JSON list of C-alpha atoms in Angstrom, two decimals:
[
{"chain": "A", "resi": 1443, "resn": "MET", "atom": "CA", "xyz": [5.53, 12.41, 10.89]},
{"chain": "A", "resi": 1444, "resn": "ARG", "atom": "CA", "xyz": [4.01, 9.49, 9.09]},
{"chain": "A", "resi": 1445, "resn": "ILE", "atom": "CA", "xyz": [0.44, 10.20, 10.20]},
{"chain": "A", "resi": 1446, "resn": "GLN", "atom": "CA", "xyz": [1.02, 13.86, 9.37]},
{"chain": "A", "resi": 1447, "resn": "ALA", "atom": "CA", "xyz": [1.99, 12.86, 5.90]},
{"chain": "A", "resi": 1448, "resn": "VAL", "atom": "CA", "xyz": [-0.98, 10.92, 5.22]},
{"chain": "A", "resi": 1449, "resn": "VAL", "atom": "CA", "xyz": [-3.20, 13.68, 6.61]},
{"chain": "A", "resi": 1450, "resn": "LEU", "atom": "CA", "xyz": [-1.38, 16.11, 4.21]},
{"chain": "A", "resi": 1451, "resn": "VAL", "atom": "CA", "xyz": [-2.17, 13.66, 1.36]},
{"chain": "A", "resi": 1452, "resn": "VAL", "atom": "CA", "xyz": [-5.78, 13.69, 2.29]},
{"chain": "A", "resi": 1453, "resn": "LEU", "atom": "CA", "xyz": [-5.87, 17.49, 2.57]},
{"chain": "A", "resi": 1454, "resn": "GLY", "atom": "CA", "xyz": [-4.21, 17.82, -0.94]},
{"chain": "A", "resi": 1455, "resn": "GLU", "atom": "CA", "xyz": [-1.00, 19.43, 0.33]},
{"chain": "A", "resi": 1456, "resn": "ALA", "atom": "CA", "xyz": [1.38, 17.44, -1.85]},
{"chain": "A", "resi": 1457, "resn": "ASP", "atom": "CA", "xyz": [4.66, 19.37, -1.16]},
{"chain": "A", "resi": 1458, "resn": "ASP", "atom": "CA", "xyz": [4.10, 19.34, 2.73]},
{"chain": "A", "resi": 1459, "resn": "ALA", "atom": "CA", "xyz": [3.16, 15.49, 2.59]},
{"chain": "A", "resi": 1460, "resn": "VAL", "atom": "CA", "xyz": [6.38, 14.70, 0.73]},
{"chain": "A", "resi": 1461, "resn": "ALA", "atom": "CA", "xyz": [8.33, 16.81, 3.27]},
{"chain": "A", "resi": 1462, "resn": "ALA", "atom": "CA", "xyz": [6.79, 15.09, 6.29]},
{"chain": "A", "resi": 1463, "resn": "ALA", "atom": "CA", "xyz": [7.58, 11.66, 4.73]},
{"chain": "A", "resi": 1464, "resn": "ASP", "atom": "CA", "xyz": [11.23, 12.76, 4.03]},
{"chain": "A", "resi": 1465, "resn": "ARG", "atom": "CA", "xyz": [11.52, 13.98, 7.63]},
{"chain": "A", "resi": 1466, "resn": "ALA", "atom": "CA", "xyz": [10.07, 10.64, 8.99]},
{"chain": "A", "resi": 1467, "resn": "ALA", "atom": "CA", "xyz": [12.50, 8.61, 6.94]},
{"chain": "A", "resi": 1468, "resn": "GLU", "atom": "CA", "xyz": [15.43, 10.92, 8.02]},
{"chain": "A", "resi": 1469, "resn": "LEU", "atom": "CA", "xyz": [14.54, 10.43, 11.71]},
{"chain": "A", "resi": 1470, "resn": "ALA", "atom": "CA", "xyz": [14.20, 6.65, 11.25]},
{"chain": "A", "resi": 1471, "resn": "GLY", "atom": "CA", "xyz": [17.65, 6.49, 9.97]},
{"chain": "A", "resi": 1472, "resn": "ASP", "atom": "CA", "xyz": [19.36, 4.47, 7.28]},
{"chain": "A", "resi": 1473, "resn": "GLY", "atom": "CA", "xyz": [17.88, 1.08, 6.63]},
{"chain": "A", "resi": 1474, "resn": "ALA", "atom": "CA", "xyz": [14.52, 1.70, 8.27]},
{"chain": "A", "resi": 1475, "resn": "ALA", "atom": "CA", "xyz": [12.64, -0.27, 5.70]},
{"chain": "A", "resi": 1476, "resn": "ALA", "atom": "CA", "xyz": [9.06, 0.84, 6.94]},
{"chain": "A", "resi": 1477, "resn": "ALA", "atom": "CA", "xyz": [10.05, 4.48, 6.75]},
{"chain": "A", "resi": 1478, "resn": "VAL", "atom": "CA", "xyz": [11.43, 4.07, 3.35]},
{"chain": "A", "resi": 1479, "resn": "ASN", "atom": "CA", "xyz": [8.29, 2.28, 2.18]},
{"chain": "A", "resi": 1480, "resn": "HIS", "atom": "CA", "xyz": [6.12, 5.00, 3.69]},
{"chain": "A", "resi": 1481, "resn": "ARG", "atom": "CA", "xyz": [8.12, 7.81, 1.96]},
{"chain": "A", "resi": 1482, "resn": "ALA", "atom": "CA", "xyz": [7.88, 5.86, -1.30]},
{"chain": "A", "resi": 1483, "resn": "TYR", "atom": "CA", "xyz": [4.20, 5.43, -1.00]},
{"chain": "A", "resi": 1484, "resn": "ILE", "atom": "CA", "xyz": [3.49, 8.96, -0.11]},
{"chain": "A", "resi": 1485, "resn": "ARG", "atom": "CA", "xyz": [5.41, 9.97, -3.23]},
{"chain": "A", "resi": 1486, "resn": "GLY", "atom": "CA", "xyz": [3.31, 7.68, -5.15]},
{"chain": "A", "resi": 1487, "resn": "LEU", "atom": "CA", "xyz": [0.11, 8.99, -3.84]},
{"chain": "A", "resi": 1488, "resn": "VAL", "atom": "CA", "xyz": [1.03, 12.59, -4.85]},
{"chain": "A", "resi": 1489, "resn": "ALA", "atom": "CA", "xyz": [2.80, 11.58, -7.99]},
{"chain": "A", "resi": 1490, "resn": "ARG", "atom": "CA", "xyz": [6.13, 13.15, -6.98]},
{"chain": "A", "resi": 1491, "resn": "ASP", "atom": "CA", "xyz": [9.64, 11.99, -7.62]},
{"chain": "A", "resi": 1492, "resn": "LEU", "atom": "CA", "xyz": [8.35, 8.61, -8.89]},
{"chain": "A", "resi": 1493, "resn": "ASP", "atom": "CA", "xyz": [11.62, 7.25, -10.27]},
{"chain": "A", "resi": 1494, "resn": "ALA", "atom": "CA", "xyz": [13.31, 7.97, -6.84]},
{"chain": "A", "resi": 1495, "resn": "ALA", "atom": "CA", "xyz": [10.37, 6.34, -5.04]},
{"chain": "A", "resi": 1496, "resn": "LEU", "atom": "CA", "xyz": [10.59, 3.33, -7.16]},
{"chain": "A", "resi": 1497, "resn": "ALA", "atom": "CA", "xyz": [14.31, 3.02, -6.63]},
{"chain": "A", "resi": 1498, "resn": "ASP", "atom": "CA", "xyz": [13.90, 3.26, -2.79]},
{"chain": "A", "resi": 1499, "resn": "ILE", "atom": "CA", "xyz": [11.15, 0.61, -2.67]},
{"chain": "A", "resi": 1500, "resn": "GLU", "atom": "CA", "xyz": [13.14, -1.69, -4.96]},
{"chain": "A", "resi": 1501, "resn": "LEU", "atom": "CA", "xyz": [16.00, -1.50, -2.71]},
{"chain": "A", "resi": 1502, "resn": "VAL", "atom": "CA", "xyz": [13.85, -2.42, 0.17]},
{"chain": "A", "resi": 1503, "resn": "VAL", "atom": "CA", "xyz": [12.14, -5.27, -1.58]},
{"chain": "A", "resi": 1504, "resn": "ALA", "atom": "CA", "xyz": [15.24, -6.63, -2.96]},
{"chain": "A", "resi": 1505, "resn": "SER", "atom": "CA", "xyz": [16.97, -6.75, 0.42]},
{"chain": "A", "resi": 1506, "resn": "ASP", "atom": "CA", "xyz": [14.34, -8.81, 1.85]},
{"chain": "A", "resi": 1507, "resn": "ASP", "atom": "CA", "xyz": [13.19, -12.19, 0.28]},
{"chain": "A", "resi": 1508, "resn": "ASP", "atom": "CA", "xyz": [10.18, -12.35, 2.36]},
{"chain": "A", "resi": 1509, "resn": "ALA", "atom": "CA", "xyz": [9.15, -8.52, 2.19]},
{"chain": "A", "resi": 1510, "resn": "PRO", "atom": "CA", "xyz": [5.94, -7.60, 3.86]},
{"chain": "A", "resi": 1511, "resn": "PRO", "atom": "CA", "xyz": [2.83, -7.54, 1.62]},
{"chain": "A", "resi": 1512, "resn": "ALA", "atom": "CA", "xyz": [2.43, -3.63, 2.17]},
{"chain": "A", "resi": 1513, "resn": "PHE", "atom": "CA", "xyz": [6.07, -3.11, 0.64]},
{"chain": "A", "resi": 1514, "resn": "VAL", "atom": "CA", "xyz": [5.16, -5.42, -2.18]},
{"chain": "A", "resi": 1515, "resn": "ASP", "atom": "CA", "xyz": [2.07, -3.39, -2.71]},
{"chain": "A", "resi": 1516, "resn": "THR", "atom": "CA", "xyz": [3.99, -0.08, -2.75]},
{"chain": "A", "resi": 1517, "resn": "HIS", "atom": "CA", "xyz": [6.23, -1.66, -5.36]},
{"chain": "A", "resi": 1518, "resn": "GLY", "atom": "CA", "xyz": [3.28, -2.71, -7.52]},
{"chain": "A", "resi": 1519, "resn": "PHE", "atom": "CA", "xyz": [1.55, 0.70, -7.02]},
{"chain": "A", "resi": 1520, "resn": "LEU", "atom": "CA", "xyz": [4.69, 2.52, -8.17]},
{"chain": "A", "resi": 1521, "resn": "LEU", "atom": "CA", "xyz": [5.35, 0.34, -11.12]},
{"chain": "A", "resi": 1522, "resn": "HIS", "atom": "CA", "xyz": [1.72, 1.03, -12.17]},
{"chain": "A", "resi": 1523, "resn": "LEU", "atom": "CA", "xyz": [2.44, 4.77, -11.84]},
{"chain": "A", "resi": 1524, "resn": "VAL", "atom": "CA", "xyz": [5.52, 4.54, -14.08]},
{"chain": "A", "resi": 1525, "resn": "GLY", "atom": "CA", "xyz": [3.56, 2.59, -16.80]},
{"chain": "A", "resi": 1526, "resn": "ARG", "atom": "CA", "xyz": [4.84, -0.87, -16.14]},
{"chain": "A", "resi": 1527, "resn": "HIS", "atom": "CA", "xyz": [1.31, -2.31, -15.64]},
{"chain": "A", "resi": 1528, "resn": "GLU", "atom": "CA", "xyz": [1.91, -6.06, -16.13]},
{"chain": "A", "resi": 1529, "resn": "GLU", "atom": "CA", "xyz": [4.84, -6.11, -13.68]},
{"chain": "A", "resi": 1530, "resn": "ALA", "atom": "CA", "xyz": [2.54, -4.09, -11.40]},
{"chain": "A", "resi": 1531, "resn": "ILE", "atom": "CA", "xyz": [-0.12, -6.70, -11.58]},
{"chain": "A", "resi": 1532, "resn": "ASP", "atom": "CA", "xyz": [2.29, -9.47, -10.80]},
{"chain": "A", "resi": 1533, "resn": "GLN", "atom": "CA", "xyz": [3.56, -7.57, -7.74]},
{"chain": "A", "resi": 1534, "resn": "LEU", "atom": "CA", "xyz": [0.02, -6.64, -6.51]},
{"chain": "A", "resi": 1535, "resn": "ASN", "atom": "CA", "xyz": [-1.08, -10.31, -7.01]},
{"chain": "A", "resi": 1536, "resn": "HIS", "atom": "CA", "xyz": [1.81, -11.27, -4.69]},
{"chain": "A", "resi": 1537, "resn": "ALA", "atom": "CA", "xyz": [1.03, -8.58, -2.09]},
{"chain": "A", "resi": 1538, "resn": "ILE", "atom": "CA", "xyz": [-2.80, -9.56, -1.99]},
{"chain": "A", "resi": 1539, "resn": "ALA", "atom": "CA", "xyz": [-1.85, -13.18, -1.70]},
{"chain": "A", "resi": 1540, "resn": "GLY", "atom": "CA", "xyz": [0.48, -12.47, 1.10]},
{"chain": "A", "resi": 1541, "resn": "MET", "atom": "CA", "xyz": [-1.93, -10.37, 2.90]},
{"chain": "A", "resi": 1542, "resn": "ARG", "atom": "CA", "xyz": [-4.84, -12.71, 2.53]},
{"chain": "A", "resi": 1543, "resn": "ALA", "atom": "CA", "xyz": [-2.52, -15.43, 3.89]},
{"chain": "A", "resi": 1544, "resn": "GLU", "atom": "CA", "xyz": [-1.81, -13.08, 6.87]},
{"chain": "A", "resi": 1545, "resn": "ARG", "atom": "CA", "xyz": [-5.53, -12.43, 7.41]},
{"chain": "A", "resi": 1546, "resn": "GLN", "atom": "CA", "xyz": [-6.38, -16.18, 7.32]},
{"chain": "A", "resi": 1547, "resn": "THR", "atom": "CA", "xyz": [-3.53, -17.03, 9.80]},
{"chain": "A", "resi": 1548, "resn": "PHE", "atom": "CA", "xyz": [-4.69, -14.22, 12.23]},
{"chain": "A", "resi": 1549, "resn": "ALA", "atom": "CA", "xyz": [-8.41, -15.14, 11.82]},
{"chain": "A", "resi": 1550, "resn": "ARG", "atom": "CA", "xyz": [-7.58, -18.70, 12.53]},
{"chain": "A", "resi": 1551, "resn": "ARG", "atom": "CA", "xyz": [-5.83, -17.76, 15.96]},
{"chain": "A", "resi": 1552, "resn": "PHE", "atom": "CA", "xyz": [-7.80, -14.84, 17.04]},
{"chain": "A", "resi": 1553, "resn": "GLY", "atom": "CA", "xyz": [-10.84, -14.50, 14.90]},
{"chain": "A", "resi": 1554, "resn": "ARG", "atom": "CA", "xyz": [-13.36, -15.70, 17.55]},
{"chain": "A", "resi": 1555, "resn": "SER", "atom": "CA", "xyz": [-11.66, -13.81, 20.24]},
{"chain": "A", "resi": 1556, "resn": "PRO", "atom": "CA", "xyz": [-13.88, -11.12, 21.90]},
{"chain": "A", "resi": 1557, "resn": "SER", "atom": "CA", "xyz": [-10.70, -8.96, 22.06]},
{"chain": "A", "resi": 1558, "resn": "THR", "atom": "CA", "xyz": [-11.07, -5.35, 20.75]},
{"chain": "A", "resi": 1559, "resn": "ALA", "atom": "CA", "xyz": [-7.50, -5.69, 19.72]},
{"chain": "A", "resi": 1560, "resn": "ALA", "atom": "CA", "xyz": [-8.02, -8.66, 17.56]},
{"chain": "A", "resi": 1561, "resn": "ALA", "atom": "CA", "xyz": [-11.08, -6.87, 15.92]},
{"chain": "A", "resi": 1562, "resn": "VAL", "atom": "CA", "xyz": [-8.95, -3.73, 15.20]},
{"chain": "A", "resi": 1563, "resn": "ARG", "atom": "CA", "xyz": [-6.17, -5.89, 13.70]},
{"chain": "A", "resi": 1564, "resn": "LEU", "atom": "CA", "xyz": [-8.56, -7.65, 11.38]},
{"chain": "A", "resi": 1565, "resn": "ARG", "atom": "CA", "xyz": [-10.05, -4.36, 10.33]},
{"chain": "A", "resi": 1566, "resn": "GLU", "atom": "CA", "xyz": [-6.42, -3.01, 9.60]},
{"chain": "A", "resi": 1567, "resn": "ILE", "atom": "CA", "xyz": [-5.69, -6.15, 7.44]},
{"chain": "A", "resi": 1568, "resn": "ASP", "atom": "CA", "xyz": [-8.99, -5.61, 5.57]},
{"chain": "A", "resi": 1569, "resn": "GLN", "atom": "CA", "xyz": [-8.27, -2.07, 4.87]},
{"chain": "A", "resi": 1570, "resn": "ALA", "atom": "CA", "xyz": [-4.88, -2.86, 3.58]},
{"chain": "A", "resi": 1571, "resn": "LEU", "atom": "CA", "xyz": [-6.48, -5.41, 1.27]},
{"chain": "A", "resi": 1572, "resn": "ALA", "atom": "CA", "xyz": [-8.86, -2.77, 0.15]},
{"chain": "A", "resi": 1573, "resn": "VAL", "atom": "CA", "xyz": [-6.02, -0.72, -0.78]},
{"chain": "A", "resi": 1574, "resn": "MET", "atom": "CA", "xyz": [-4.22, -3.47, -2.72]},
{"chain": "A", "resi": 1575, "resn": "TYR", "atom": "CA", "xyz": [-7.34, -4.32, -4.55]},
{"chain": "A", "resi": 1576, "resn": "HIS", "atom": "CA", "xyz": [-7.78, -0.72, -5.44]},
{"chain": "A", "resi": 1577, "resn": "HIS", "atom": "CA", "xyz": [-4.13, -0.55, -6.76]},
{"chain": "A", "resi": 1578, "resn": "ARG", "atom": "CA", "xyz": [-4.73, -3.71, -8.79]},
{"chain": "A", "resi": 1579, "resn": "SER", "atom": "CA", "xyz": [-7.73, -2.31, -10.28]},
{"chain": "A", "resi": 1580, "resn": "LEU", "atom": "CA", "xyz": [-5.88, 0.65, -11.46]},
{"chain": "A", "resi": 1581, "resn": "ALA", "atom": "CA", "xyz": [-3.16, -1.40, -13.15]},
{"chain": "A", "resi": 1582, "resn": "CYS", "atom": "CA", "xyz": [-5.76, -3.84, -14.67]},
{"chain": "A", "resi": 1583, "resn": "GLY", "atom": "CA", "xyz": [-7.74, -0.86, -15.92]},
{"chain": "A", "resi": 1584, "resn": "ALA", "atom": "CA", "xyz": [-4.67, 0.67, -17.53]},
{"chain": "A", "resi": 1585, "resn": "ILE", "atom": "CA", "xyz": [-4.12, -2.41, -19.79]},
{"chain": "A", "resi": 1586, "resn": "GLY", "atom": "CA", "xyz": [-7.81, -2.94, -20.63]},
{"chain": "A", "resi": 1587, "resn": "LEU", "atom": "CA", "xyz": [-8.74, -5.72, -18.13]},
{"chain": "A", "resi": 1588, "resn": "SER", "atom": "CA", "xyz": [-12.03, -3.88, -17.27]},
{"chain": "A", "resi": 1589, "resn": "GLY", "atom": "CA", "xyz": [-13.74, -6.92, -15.99]},
{"chain": "A", "resi": 1590, "resn": "GLN", "atom": "CA", "xyz": [-10.99, -7.57, -13.42]},
{"chain": "A", "resi": 1591, "resn": "ALA", "atom": "CA", "xyz": [-10.72, -3.81, -12.68]},
{"chain": "A", "resi": 1592, "resn": "GLU", "atom": "CA", "xyz": [-14.40, -3.64, -11.89]},
{"chain": "A", "resi": 1593, "resn": "GLN", "atom": "CA", "xyz": [-14.23, -6.79, -9.71]},
{"chain": "A", "resi": 1594, "resn": "ASP", "atom": "CA", "xyz": [-11.09, -5.37, -7.73]},
{"chain": "A", "resi": 1595, "resn": "GLN", "atom": "CA", "xyz": [-13.01, -2.02, -7.15]},
{"chain": "A", "resi": 1596, "resn": "GLN", "atom": "CA", "xyz": [-16.00, -3.79, -5.78]},
{"chain": "A", "resi": 1597, "resn": "LEU", "atom": "CA", "xyz": [-13.67, -5.84, -3.43]},
{"chain": "A", "resi": 1598, "resn": "ALA", "atom": "CA", "xyz": [-11.92, -2.51, -2.43]},
{"chain": "A", "resi": 1599, "resn": "ARG", "atom": "CA", "xyz": [-15.14, -0.94, -1.55]},
{"chain": "A", "resi": 1600, "resn": "GLU", "atom": "CA", "xyz": [-16.51, -4.12, 0.47]},
{"chain": "A", "resi": 1601, "resn": "LYS", "atom": "CA", "xyz": [-13.18, -4.09, 2.43]},
{"chain": "A", "resi": 1602, "resn": "GLY", "atom": "CA", "xyz": [-13.51, -0.32, 3.29]},
{"chain": "A", "resi": 1603, "resn": "PHE", "atom": "CA", "xyz": [-11.37, 1.58, 0.74]},
{"chain": "A", "resi": 1604, "resn": "ASP", "atom": "CA", "xyz": [-12.15, 5.26, 1.44]},
{"chain": "A", "resi": 1605, "resn": "PRO", "atom": "CA", "xyz": [-9.50, 7.98, 0.49]},
{"chain": "A", "resi": 1606, "resn": "SER", "atom": "CA", "xyz": [-11.47, 10.61, 2.52]},
{"chain": "A", "resi": 1607, "resn": "ARG", "atom": "CA", "xyz": [-10.76, 8.76, 5.80]},
{"chain": "A", "resi": 1608, "resn": "GLY", "atom": "CA", "xyz": [-7.16, 8.13, 4.94]},
{"chain": "A", "resi": 1609, "resn": "ILE", "atom": "CA", "xyz": [-7.72, 4.65, 3.73]},
{"chain": "A", "resi": 1610, "resn": "LEU", "atom": "CA", "xyz": [-5.64, 5.11, 0.57]}
]
């Protein structure tokens, strides 16, 4: 259901994407933070039910002092979408720092490994960073920080940001 929701976003089927994300969260059950994060993010991508999405992710992030960078990114992205750009940038800075630390730790342990799995995981981390840089560029651009926005867009492209391939 989660992959289906992303595919539907890429295809421009907003209502169906939200329905698939809702169904995935329902199947995951109460307290499934990853499913709630996914639903909130899908709502943000299609700009639907933003207040509900923000409330969902704020509950998830508030309940975890060490929330995963992806959850913090969703929070920052949604803050940007509701016009709270400075707060968004703070959250996105935190998300990027967390993901960069995760990449550094992983690369230190497995970066020279000939393992395909290690290479795939590093690529996943880079794609997550690409999305985070893109989100921060949007928030920075919204408050006139054009230099930072351009720098973040460049970093996003270098890390593989590509909405047409579902890296969004």
